[in-house]
């Protein structure tokens, strides 16, 4: 049976992650309070930001920026989006 968490993004009980995604307290917080669905959505959002904004993960400022955007995303706050991104149509 899968574990559930009260997801801070969706404010309901949803399936939780199988393991913390990062080491340390931040990873444990995500493991305890973010659903698998929200984590997967964040991964897609983060990939778009990295690609569209041509971010370098070597740059500490980039990592700080992504951390801040992740916190906003999970809190349901307004967060940065990739400019000009148009989702594929299903036609």
PDB file of N, CA and C in Angstrom:
ATOM      1  N   UNK A   1       0.842  -1.189   0.000  1.00  0.00           N
ATOM      2  CA  UNK A   1       0.000   0.000   0.000  1.00  0.00           C
ATOM      3  C   UNK A   1       0.883   1.247   0.000  1.00  0.00           C
ATOM      4  N   UNK A   2       0.518   2.219  -0.803  1.00  0.00           N
ATOM      5  CA  UNK A   2       1.315   3.437  -0.879  1.00  0.00           C
ATOM      6  C   UNK A   2       0.978   4.365   0.287  1.00  0.00           C
ATOM      7  N   UNK A   3       1.938   5.185   0.632  1.00  0.00           N
ATOM      8  CA  UNK A   3       1.729   6.131   1.725  1.00  0.00           C
ATOM      9  C   UNK A   3       1.065   7.391   1.191  1.00  0.00           C
ATOM     10  N   UNK A   4       0.329   8.064   2.050  1.00  0.00           N
ATOM     11  CA  UNK A   4      -0.307   9.322   1.659  1.00  0.00           C
ATOM     12  C   UNK A   4       0.240  10.449   2.528  1.00  0.00           C
ATOM     13  N   UNK A   5       0.162  11.649   1.969  1.00  0.00           N
ATOM     14  CA  UNK A   5       0.562  12.859   2.698  1.00  0.00           C
ATOM     15  C   UNK A   5      -0.519  13.905   2.472  1.00  0.00           C
ATOM     16  N   UNK A   6      -0.595  14.853   3.401  1.00  0.00           N
ATOM     17  CA  UNK A   6      -1.470  15.996   3.170  1.00  0.00           C
ATOM     18  C   UNK A   6      -0.642  16.981   2.351  1.00  0.00           C
ATOM     19  N   UNK A   7      -0.939  17.050   1.053  1.00  0.00           N
ATOM     20  CA  UNK A   7      -0.145  17.835   0.110  1.00  0.00           C
ATOM     21  C   UNK A   7      -0.374  19.327   0.322  1.00  0.00           C
ATOM     22  N   UNK A   8       0.727  20.060   0.541  1.00  0.00           N
ATOM     23  CA  UNK A   8       0.574  21.497   0.765  1.00  0.00           C
ATOM     24  C   UNK A   8       0.170  22.233  -0.504  1.00  0.00           C
ATOM     25  N   UNK A   9       0.405  21.677  -1.678  1.00  0.00           N
ATOM     26  CA  UNK A   9      -0.026  22.334  -2.920  1.00  0.00           C
ATOM     27  C   UNK A   9      -1.525  22.142  -3.138  1.00  0.00           C
ATOM     28  N   UNK A  10      -2.009  20.923  -2.964  1.00  0.00           N
ATOM     29  CA  UNK A  10      -3.406  20.623  -3.265  1.00  0.00           C
ATOM     30  C   UNK A  10      -4.316  20.594  -2.056  1.00  0.00           C
ATOM     31  N   UNK A  11      -3.756  20.744  -0.859  1.00  0.00           N
ATOM     32  CA  UNK A  11      -4.532  20.799   0.379  1.00  0.00           C
ATOM     33  C   UNK A  11      -5.476  19.602   0.528  1.00  0.00           C
ATOM     34  N   UNK A  12      -4.953  18.426   0.208  1.00  0.00           N
ATOM     35  CA  UNK A  12      -5.709  17.196   0.403  1.00  0.00           C
ATOM     36  C   UNK A  12      -4.753  16.018   0.511  1.00  0.00           C
ATOM     37  N   UNK A  13      -5.276  14.904   1.010  1.00  0.00           N
ATOM     38  CA  UNK A  13      -4.487  13.682   1.135  1.00  0.00           C
ATOM     39  C   UNK A  13      -4.290  13.082  -0.253  1.00  0.00           C
ATOM     40  N   UNK A  14      -3.026  12.892  -0.621  1.00  0.00           N
ATOM     41  CA  UNK A  14      -2.682  12.298  -1.907  1.00  0.00           C
ATOM     42  C   UNK A  14      -1.507  11.351  -1.721  1.00  0.00           C
ATOM     43  N   UNK A  15      -1.234  10.552  -2.725  1.00  0.00           N
ATOM     44  CA  UNK A  15      -0.115   9.621  -2.666  1.00  0.00           C
ATOM     45  C   UNK A  15       1.196  10.383  -2.496  1.00  0.00           C
ATOM     46  N   UNK A  16       2.016   9.908  -1.555  1.00  0.00           N
ATOM     47  CA  UNK A  16       3.289  10.556  -1.268  1.00  0.00           C
ATOM     48  C   UNK A  16       4.430   9.966  -2.077  1.00  0.00           C
ATOM     49  N   UNK A  17       5.571  10.618  -1.995  1.00  0.00           N
ATOM     50  CA  UNK A  17       6.779  10.151  -2.665  1.00  0.00           C
ATOM     51  C   UNK A  17       7.277   8.865  -2.007  1.00  0.00           C
ATOM     52  N   UNK A  18       8.052   8.094  -2.755  1.00  0.00           N
ATOM     53  CA  UNK A  18       8.602   6.844  -2.225  1.00  0.00           C
ATOM     54  C   UNK A  18       9.806   7.087  -1.321  1.00  0.00           C
ATOM     55  N   UNK A  19      10.509   8.203  -1.540  1.00  0.00           N
ATOM     56  CA  UNK A  19      11.696   8.546  -0.752  1.00  0.00           C
ATOM     57  C   UNK A  19      11.909  10.050  -0.838  1.00  0.00           C
ATOM     58  N   UNK A  20      12.617  10.644   0.120  1.00  0.00           N
ATOM     59  CA  UNK A  20      12.915  12.078   0.029  1.00  0.00           C
ATOM     60  C   UNK A  20      13.713  12.380  -1.244  1.00  0.00           C
ATOM     61  N   UNK A  21      13.356  13.446  -1.973  1.00  0.00           N
ATOM     62  CA  UNK A  21      14.039  13.748  -3.233  1.00  0.00           C
ATOM     63  C   UNK A  21      15.411  14.404  -3.054  1.00  0.00           C
ATOM     64  N   UNK A  22      15.686  14.940  -1.874  1.00  0.00           N
ATOM     65  CA  UNK A  22      16.967  15.576  -1.551  1.00  0.00           C
ATOM     66  C   UNK A  22      17.409  15.060  -0.194  1.00  0.00           C
ATOM     67  N   UNK A  23      18.714  15.163   0.082  1.00  0.00           N
ATOM     68  CA  UNK A  23      19.162  14.869   1.447  1.00  0.00           C
ATOM     69  C   UNK A  23      18.825  16.036   2.374  1.00  0.00           C
ATOM     70  N   UNK A  24      18.798  15.792   3.654  1.00  0.00           N
ATOM     71  CA  UNK A  24      18.645  16.862   4.638  1.00  0.00           C
ATOM     72  C   UNK A  24      17.212  17.266   4.904  1.00  0.00           C
ATOM     73  N   UNK A  25      17.068  18.356   5.674  1.00  0.00           N
ATOM     74  CA  UNK A  25      15.740  18.803   6.114  1.00  0.00           C
ATOM     75  C   UNK A  25      14.800  19.187   4.969  1.00  0.00           C
ATOM     76  N   UNK A  26      15.313  19.814   3.911  1.00  0.00           N
ATOM     77  CA  UNK A  26      14.444  20.221   2.797  1.00  0.00           C
ATOM     78  C   UNK A  26      13.839  18.993   2.129  1.00  0.00           C
ATOM     79  N   UNK A  27      14.660  17.981   1.907  1.00  0.00           N
ATOM     80  CA  UNK A  27      14.164  16.750   1.305  1.00  0.00           C
ATOM     81  C   UNK A  27      13.124  16.066   2.174  1.00  0.00           C
ATOM     82  N   UNK A  28      13.359  16.083   3.489  1.00  0.00           N
ATOM     83  CA  UNK A  28      12.406  15.471   4.419  1.00  0.00           C
ATOM     84  C   UNK A  28      11.093  16.241   4.430  1.00  0.00           C
ATOM     85  N   UNK A  29      11.160  17.573   4.366  1.00  0.00           N
ATOM     86  CA  UNK A  29       9.951  18.395   4.327  1.00  0.00           C
ATOM     87  C   UNK A  29       9.131  18.093   3.076  1.00  0.00           C
ATOM     88  N   UNK A  30       9.796  17.982   1.941  1.00  0.00           N
ATOM     89  CA  UNK A  30       9.095  17.651   0.696  1.00  0.00           C
ATOM     90  C   UNK A  30       8.474  16.259   0.812  1.00  0.00           C
ATOM     91  N   UNK A  31       9.229  15.311   1.327  1.00  0.00           N
ATOM     92  CA  UNK A  31       8.746  13.935   1.501  1.00  0.00           C
ATOM     93  C   UNK A  31       7.497  13.905   2.391  1.00  0.00           C
ATOM     94  N   UNK A  32       7.493  14.717   3.435  1.00  0.00           N
ATOM     95  CA  UNK A  32       6.393  14.728   4.405  1.00  0.00           C
ATOM     96  C   UNK A  32       5.175  15.527   3.960  1.00  0.00           C
ATOM     97  N   UNK A  33       5.349  16.500   3.040  1.00  0.00           N
ATOM     98  CA  UNK A  33       4.259  17.443   2.760  1.00  0.00           C
ATOM     99  C   UNK A  33       3.935  17.671   1.284  1.00  0.00           C
ATOM    100  N   UNK A  34       4.579  16.953   0.377  1.00  0.00           N
ATOM    101  CA  UNK A  34       4.328  17.153  -1.057  1.00  0.00           C
ATOM    102  C   UNK A  34       3.940  15.811  -1.673  1.00  0.00           C
ATOM    103  N   UNK A  35       2.865  15.814  -2.434  1.00  0.00           N
ATOM    104  CA  UNK A  35       2.399  14.580  -3.075  1.00  0.00           C
ATOM    105  C   UNK A  35       3.259  14.236  -4.289  1.00  0.00           C
ATOM    106  N   UNK A  36       3.153  12.991  -4.688  1.00  0.00           N
ATOM    107  CA  UNK A  36       3.864  12.531  -5.885  1.00  0.00           C
ATOM    108  C   UNK A  36       3.396  13.331  -7.095  1.00  0.00           C
ATOM    109  N   UNK A  37       2.093  13.598  -7.177  1.00  0.00           N
ATOM    110  CA  UNK A  37       1.541  14.383  -8.294  1.00  0.00           C
ATOM    111  C   UNK A  37       2.160  15.777  -8.335  1.00  0.00           C
ATOM    112  N   UNK A  38       2.197  16.471  -7.203  1.00  0.00           N
ATOM    113  CA  UNK A  38       2.760  17.826  -7.158  1.00  0.00           C
ATOM    114  C   UNK A  38       4.254  17.803  -7.482  1.00  0.00           C
ATOM    115  N   UNK A  39       4.980  16.801  -6.986  1.00  0.00           N
ATOM    116  CA  UNK A  39       6.414  16.701  -7.260  1.00  0.00           C
ATOM    117  C   UNK A  39       6.656  16.509  -8.763  1.00  0.00           C
ATOM    118  N   UNK A  40       5.874  15.627  -9.399  1.00  0.00           N
ATOM    119  CA  UNK A  40       6.034  15.401 -10.836  1.00  0.00           C
ATOM    120  C   UNK A  40       5.713  16.657 -11.640  1.00  0.00           C
ATOM    121  N   UNK A  41       4.692  17.396 -11.215  1.00  0.00           N
ATOM    122  CA  UNK A  41       4.349  18.653 -11.887  1.00  0.00           C
ATOM    123  C   UNK A  41       5.473  19.672 -11.713  1.00  0.00           C
ATOM    124  N   UNK A  42       6.073  19.728 -10.519  1.00  0.00           N
ATOM    125  CA  UNK A  42       7.186  20.645 -10.299  1.00  0.00           C
ATOM    126  C   UNK A  42       8.379  20.256 -11.183  1.00  0.00           C
ATOM    127  N   UNK A  43       8.660  18.961 -11.306  1.00  0.00           N
ATOM    128  CA  UNK A  43       9.776  18.524 -12.143  1.00  0.00           C
ATOM    129  C   UNK A  43       9.603  19.002 -13.588  1.00  0.00           C
ATOM    130  N   UNK A  44       8.380  18.916 -14.099  1.00  0.00           N
ATOM    131  CA  UNK A  44       8.096  19.381 -15.458  1.00  0.00           C
ATOM    132  C   UNK A  44       8.262  20.900 -15.544  1.00  0.00           C
ATOM    133  N   UNK A  45       7.758  21.624 -14.539  1.00  0.00           N
ATOM    134  CA  UNK A  45       7.866  23.082 -14.508  1.00  0.00           C
ATOM    135  C   UNK A  45       9.335  23.503 -14.428  1.00  0.00           C
ATOM    136  N   UNK A  46      10.085  22.845 -13.572  1.00  0.00           N
ATOM    137  CA  UNK A  46      11.509  23.165 -13.408  1.00  0.00           C
ATOM    138  C   UNK A  46      12.271  22.917 -14.709  1.00  0.00           C
ATOM    139  N   UNK A  47      11.968  21.826 -15.390  1.00  0.00           N
ATOM    140  CA  UNK A  47      12.626  21.522 -16.665  1.00  0.00           C
ATOM    141  C   UNK A  47      12.341  22.610 -17.689  1.00  0.00           C
ATOM    142  N   UNK A  48      11.083  23.076 -17.750  1.00  0.00           N
ATOM    143  CA  UNK A  48      10.741  24.158 -18.676  1.00  0.00           C
ATOM    144  C   UNK A  48      11.518  25.428 -18.335  1.00  0.00           C
ATOM    145  N   UNK A  49      11.587  25.764 -17.056  1.00  0.00           N
ATOM    146  CA  UNK A  49      12.325  26.967 -16.656  1.00  0.00           C
ATOM    147  C   UNK A  49      13.798  26.854 -17.048  1.00  0.00           C
ATOM    148  N   UNK A  50      14.402  25.723 -16.765  1.00  0.00           N
ATOM    149  CA  UNK A  50      15.815  25.521 -17.089  1.00  0.00           C
ATOM    150  C   UNK A  50      16.038  25.639 -18.591  1.00  0.00           C
ATOM    151  N   UNK A  51      15.195  24.987 -19.366  1.00  0.00           N
ATOM    152  CA  UNK A  51      15.374  24.988 -20.818  1.00  0.00           C
ATOM    153  C   UNK A  51      15.058  26.341 -21.452  1.00  0.00           C
ATOM    154  N   UNK A  52      13.909  26.902 -21.133  1.00  0.00           N
ATOM    155  CA  UNK A  52      13.475  28.145 -21.779  1.00  0.00           C
ATOM    156  C   UNK A  52      14.319  29.350 -21.356  1.00  0.00           C
ATOM    157  N   UNK A  53      14.778  29.344 -20.119  1.00  0.00           N
ATOM    158  CA  UNK A  53      15.589  30.466 -19.634  1.00  0.00           C
ATOM    159  C   UNK A  53      17.091  30.181 -19.759  1.00  0.00           C
ATOM    160  N   UNK A  54      17.418  29.007 -20.298  1.00  0.00           N
ATOM    161  CA  UNK A  54      18.803  28.588 -20.504  1.00  0.00           C
ATOM    162  C   UNK A  54      19.622  28.743 -19.216  1.00  0.00           C
ATOM    163  N   UNK A  55      19.101  28.162 -18.155  1.00  0.00           N
ATOM    164  CA  UNK A  55      19.745  28.262 -16.845  1.00  0.00           C
ATOM    165  C   UNK A  55      20.860  27.238 -16.711  1.00  0.00           C
ATOM    166  N   UNK A  56      21.883  27.603 -15.959  1.00  0.00           N
ATOM    167  CA  UNK A  56      22.986  26.695 -15.667  1.00  0.00           C
ATOM    168  C   UNK A  56      22.905  26.273 -14.207  1.00  0.00           C
ATOM    169  N   UNK A  57      22.800  24.973 -13.981  1.00  0.00           N
ATOM    170  CA  UNK A  57      22.698  24.475 -12.609  1.00  0.00           C
ATOM    171  C   UNK A  57      24.024  24.571 -11.858  1.00  0.00           C
ATOM    172  N   UNK A  58      25.088  24.915 -12.547  1.00  0.00           N
ATOM    173  CA  UNK A  58      26.383  25.124 -11.889  1.00  0.00           C
ATOM    174  C   UNK A  58      26.361  26.439 -11.103  1.00  0.00           C
ATOM    175  N   UNK A  59      25.558  27.390 -11.567  1.00  0.00           N
ATOM    176  CA  UNK A  59      25.483  28.718 -10.964  1.00  0.00           C
ATOM    177  C   UNK A  59      24.665  28.667  -9.659  1.00  0.00           C
ATOM    178  N   UNK A  60      25.282  29.050  -8.525  1.00  0.00           N
ATOM    179  CA  UNK A  60      24.547  29.049  -7.249  1.00  0.00           C
ATOM    180  C   UNK A  60      23.298  29.930  -7.288  1.00  0.00           C
ATOM    181  N   UNK A  61      23.329  31.027  -8.040  1.00  0.00           N
ATOM    182  CA  UNK A  61      22.161  31.911  -8.142  1.00  0.00           C
ATOM    183  C   UNK A  61      20.999  31.181  -8.825  1.00  0.00           C
ATOM    184  N   UNK A  62      21.308  30.334  -9.803  1.00  0.00           N
ATOM    185  CA  UNK A  62      20.270  29.546 -10.483  1.00  0.00           C
ATOM    186  C   UNK A  62      19.631  28.568  -9.506  1.00  0.00           C
ATOM    187  N   UNK A  63      20.453  27.885  -8.732  1.00  0.00           N
ATOM    188  CA  UNK A  63      19.919  26.918  -7.769  1.00  0.00           C
ATOM    189  C   UNK A  63      19.047  27.618  -6.728  1.00  0.00           C
ATOM    190  N   UNK A  64      19.472  28.804  -6.282  1.00  0.00           N
ATOM    191  CA  UNK A  64      18.681  29.586  -5.316  1.00  0.00           C
ATOM    192  C   UNK A  64      17.346  29.997  -5.945  1.00  0.00           C
ATOM    193  N   UNK A  65      17.395  30.469  -7.192  1.00  0.00           N
ATOM    194  CA  UNK A  65      16.190  30.867  -7.917  1.00  0.00           C
ATOM    195  C   UNK A  65      15.214  29.694  -8.030  1.00  0.00           C
ATOM    196  N   UNK A  66      15.722  28.514  -8.437  1.00  0.00           N
ATOM    197  CA  UNK A  66      14.850  27.348  -8.586  1.00  0.00           C
ATOM    198  C   UNK A  66      14.263  26.918  -7.250  1.00  0.00           C
ATOM    199  N   UNK A  67      15.044  27.031  -6.182  1.00  0.00           N
ATOM    200  CA  UNK A  67      14.550  26.693  -4.836  1.00  0.00           C
ATOM    201  C   UNK A  67      13.398  27.625  -4.450  1.00  0.00           C
ATOM    202  N   UNK A  68      13.568  28.914  -4.712  1.00  0.00           N
ATOM    203  CA  UNK A  68      12.515  29.893  -4.393  1.00  0.00           C
ATOM    204  C   UNK A  68      11.257  29.624  -5.218  1.00  0.00           C
ATOM    205  N   UNK A  69      11.441  29.318  -6.500  1.00  0.00           N
ATOM    206  CA  UNK A  69      10.289  29.035  -7.359  1.00  0.00           C
ATOM    207  C   UNK A  69       9.594  27.755  -6.933  1.00  0.00           C
ATOM    208  N   UNK A  70      10.367  26.756  -6.516  1.00  0.00           N
ATOM    209  CA  UNK A  70       9.785  25.509  -6.034  1.00  0.00           C
ATOM    210  C   UNK A  70       8.936  25.767  -4.787  1.00  0.00           C
ATOM    211  N   UNK A  71       9.455  26.562  -3.864  1.00  0.00           N
ATOM    212  CA  UNK A  71       8.702  26.881  -2.647  1.00  0.00           C
ATOM    213  C   UNK A  71       7.388  27.581  -2.986  1.00  0.00           C
ATOM    214  N   UNK A  72       7.427  28.530  -3.931  1.00  0.00           N
ATOM    215  CA  UNK A  72       6.210  29.232  -4.357  1.00  0.00           C
ATOM    216  C   UNK A  72       5.233  28.250  -5.011  1.00  0.00           C
ATOM    217  N   UNK A  73       5.757  27.377  -5.872  1.00  0.00           N
ATOM    218  CA  UNK A  73       4.930  26.402  -6.577  1.00  0.00           C
ATOM    219  C   UNK A  73       4.170  25.517  -5.597  1.00  0.00           C
ATOM    220  N   UNK A  74       4.888  24.969  -4.612  1.00  0.00           N
ATOM    221  CA  UNK A  74       4.240  24.080  -3.651  1.00  0.00           C
ATOM    222  C   UNK A  74       3.289  24.823  -2.724  1.00  0.00           C
ATOM    223  N   UNK A  75       3.548  26.103  -2.479  1.00  0.00           N
ATOM    224  CA  UNK A  75       2.668  26.896  -1.617  1.00  0.00           C
ATOM    225  C   UNK A  75       1.435  27.387  -2.376  1.00  0.00           C
ATOM    226  N   UNK A  76       1.390  27.143  -3.691  1.00  0.00           N
ATOM    227  CA  UNK A  76       0.254  27.601  -4.493  1.00  0.00           C
ATOM    228  C   UNK A  76       0.306  29.082  -4.785  1.00  0.00           C
ATOM    229  N   UNK A  77       1.488  29.684  -4.637  1.00  0.00           N
ATOM    230  CA  UNK A  77       1.665  31.117  -4.902  1.00  0.00           C
ATOM    231  C   UNK A  77       2.015  31.333  -6.371  1.00  0.00           C
ATOM    232  N   UNK A  78       1.949  32.583  -6.795  1.00  0.00           N
ATOM    233  CA  UNK A  78       2.344  32.936  -8.152  1.00  0.00           C
ATOM    234  C   UNK A  78       3.830  32.632  -8.306  1.00  0.00           C
ATOM    235  N   UNK A  79       4.172  31.897  -9.356  1.00  0.00           N
ATOM    236  CA  UNK A  79       5.559  31.524  -9.598  1.00  0.00           C
ATOM    237  C   UNK A  79       5.924  31.808 -11.050  1.00  0.00           C
ATOM    238  N   UNK A  80       7.208  31.878 -11.305  1.00  0.00           N
ATOM    239  CA  UNK A  80       7.712  32.152 -12.639  1.00  0.00           C
ATOM    240  C   UNK A  80       7.329  31.035 -13.594  1.00  0.00           C
ATOM    241  N   UNK A  81       7.073  31.422 -14.821  1.00  0.00           N
ATOM    242  CA  UNK A  81       6.760  30.443 -15.863  1.00  0.00           C
ATOM    243  C   UNK A  81       7.679  30.719 -17.050  1.00  0.00           C
ATOM    244  N   UNK A  82       7.835  29.737 -17.889  1.00  0.00           N
ATOM    245  CA  UNK A  82       8.666  29.911 -19.082  1.00  0.00           C
ATOM    246  C   UNK A  82       7.934  30.830 -20.060  1.00  0.00           C
ATOM    247  N   UNK A  83       8.571  31.953 -20.409  1.00  0.00           N
ATOM    248  CA  UNK A  83       7.939  32.897 -21.332  1.00  0.00           C
ATOM    249  C   UNK A  83       7.795  32.268 -22.705  1.00  0.00           C
ATOM    250  N   UNK A  84       6.658  32.504 -23.315  1.00  0.00           N
ATOM    251  CA  UNK A  84       6.450  32.044 -24.682  1.00  0.00           C
ATOM    252  C   UNK A  84       6.139  30.565 -24.800  1.00  0.00           C
ATOM    253  N   UNK A  85       6.096  29.835 -23.685  1.00  0.00           N
ATOM    254  CA  UNK A  85       5.798  28.405 -23.785  1.00  0.00           C
ATOM    255  C   UNK A  85       4.327  28.228 -24.113  1.00  0.00           C
ATOM    256  N   UNK A  86       4.084  27.395 -25.117  1.00  0.00           N
ATOM    257  CA  UNK A  86       2.710  27.060 -25.509  1.00  0.00           C
ATOM    258  C   UNK A  86       2.579  25.551 -25.404  1.00  0.00           C
ATOM    259  N   UNK A  87       1.697  25.069 -24.515  1.00  0.00           N
ATOM    260  CA  UNK A  87       1.553  23.627 -24.390  1.00  0.00           C
ATOM    261  C   UNK A  87       1.080  22.994 -25.690  1.00  0.00           C
ATOM    262  N   UNK A  88       1.501  21.773 -25.975  1.00  0.00           N
ATOM    263  CA  UNK A  88       1.054  21.121 -27.210  1.00  0.00           C
ATOM    264  C   UNK A  88      -0.462  20.959 -27.232  1.00  0.00           C
ATOM    265  N   UNK A  89      -1.039  21.154 -28.392  1.00  0.00           N
ATOM    266  CA  UNK A  89      -2.488  20.980 -28.501  1.00  0.00           C
ATOM    267  C   UNK A  89      -2.796  19.521 -28.757  1.00  0.00           C
ATOM    268  N   UNK A  90      -3.970  19.119 -28.352  1.00  0.00           N
ATOM    269  CA  UNK A  90      -4.397  17.722 -28.516  1.00  0.00           C
ATOM    270  C   UNK A  90      -5.302  17.563 -29.731  1.00  0.00           C
ATOM    271  N   UNK A  91      -4.979  18.275 -30.802  1.00  0.00           N
ATOM    272  CA  UNK A  91      -5.837  18.150 -31.988  1.00  0.00           C
ATOM    273  C   UNK A  91      -5.286  17.211 -32.996  1.00  0.00           C
TER     274      UNK A  91
END
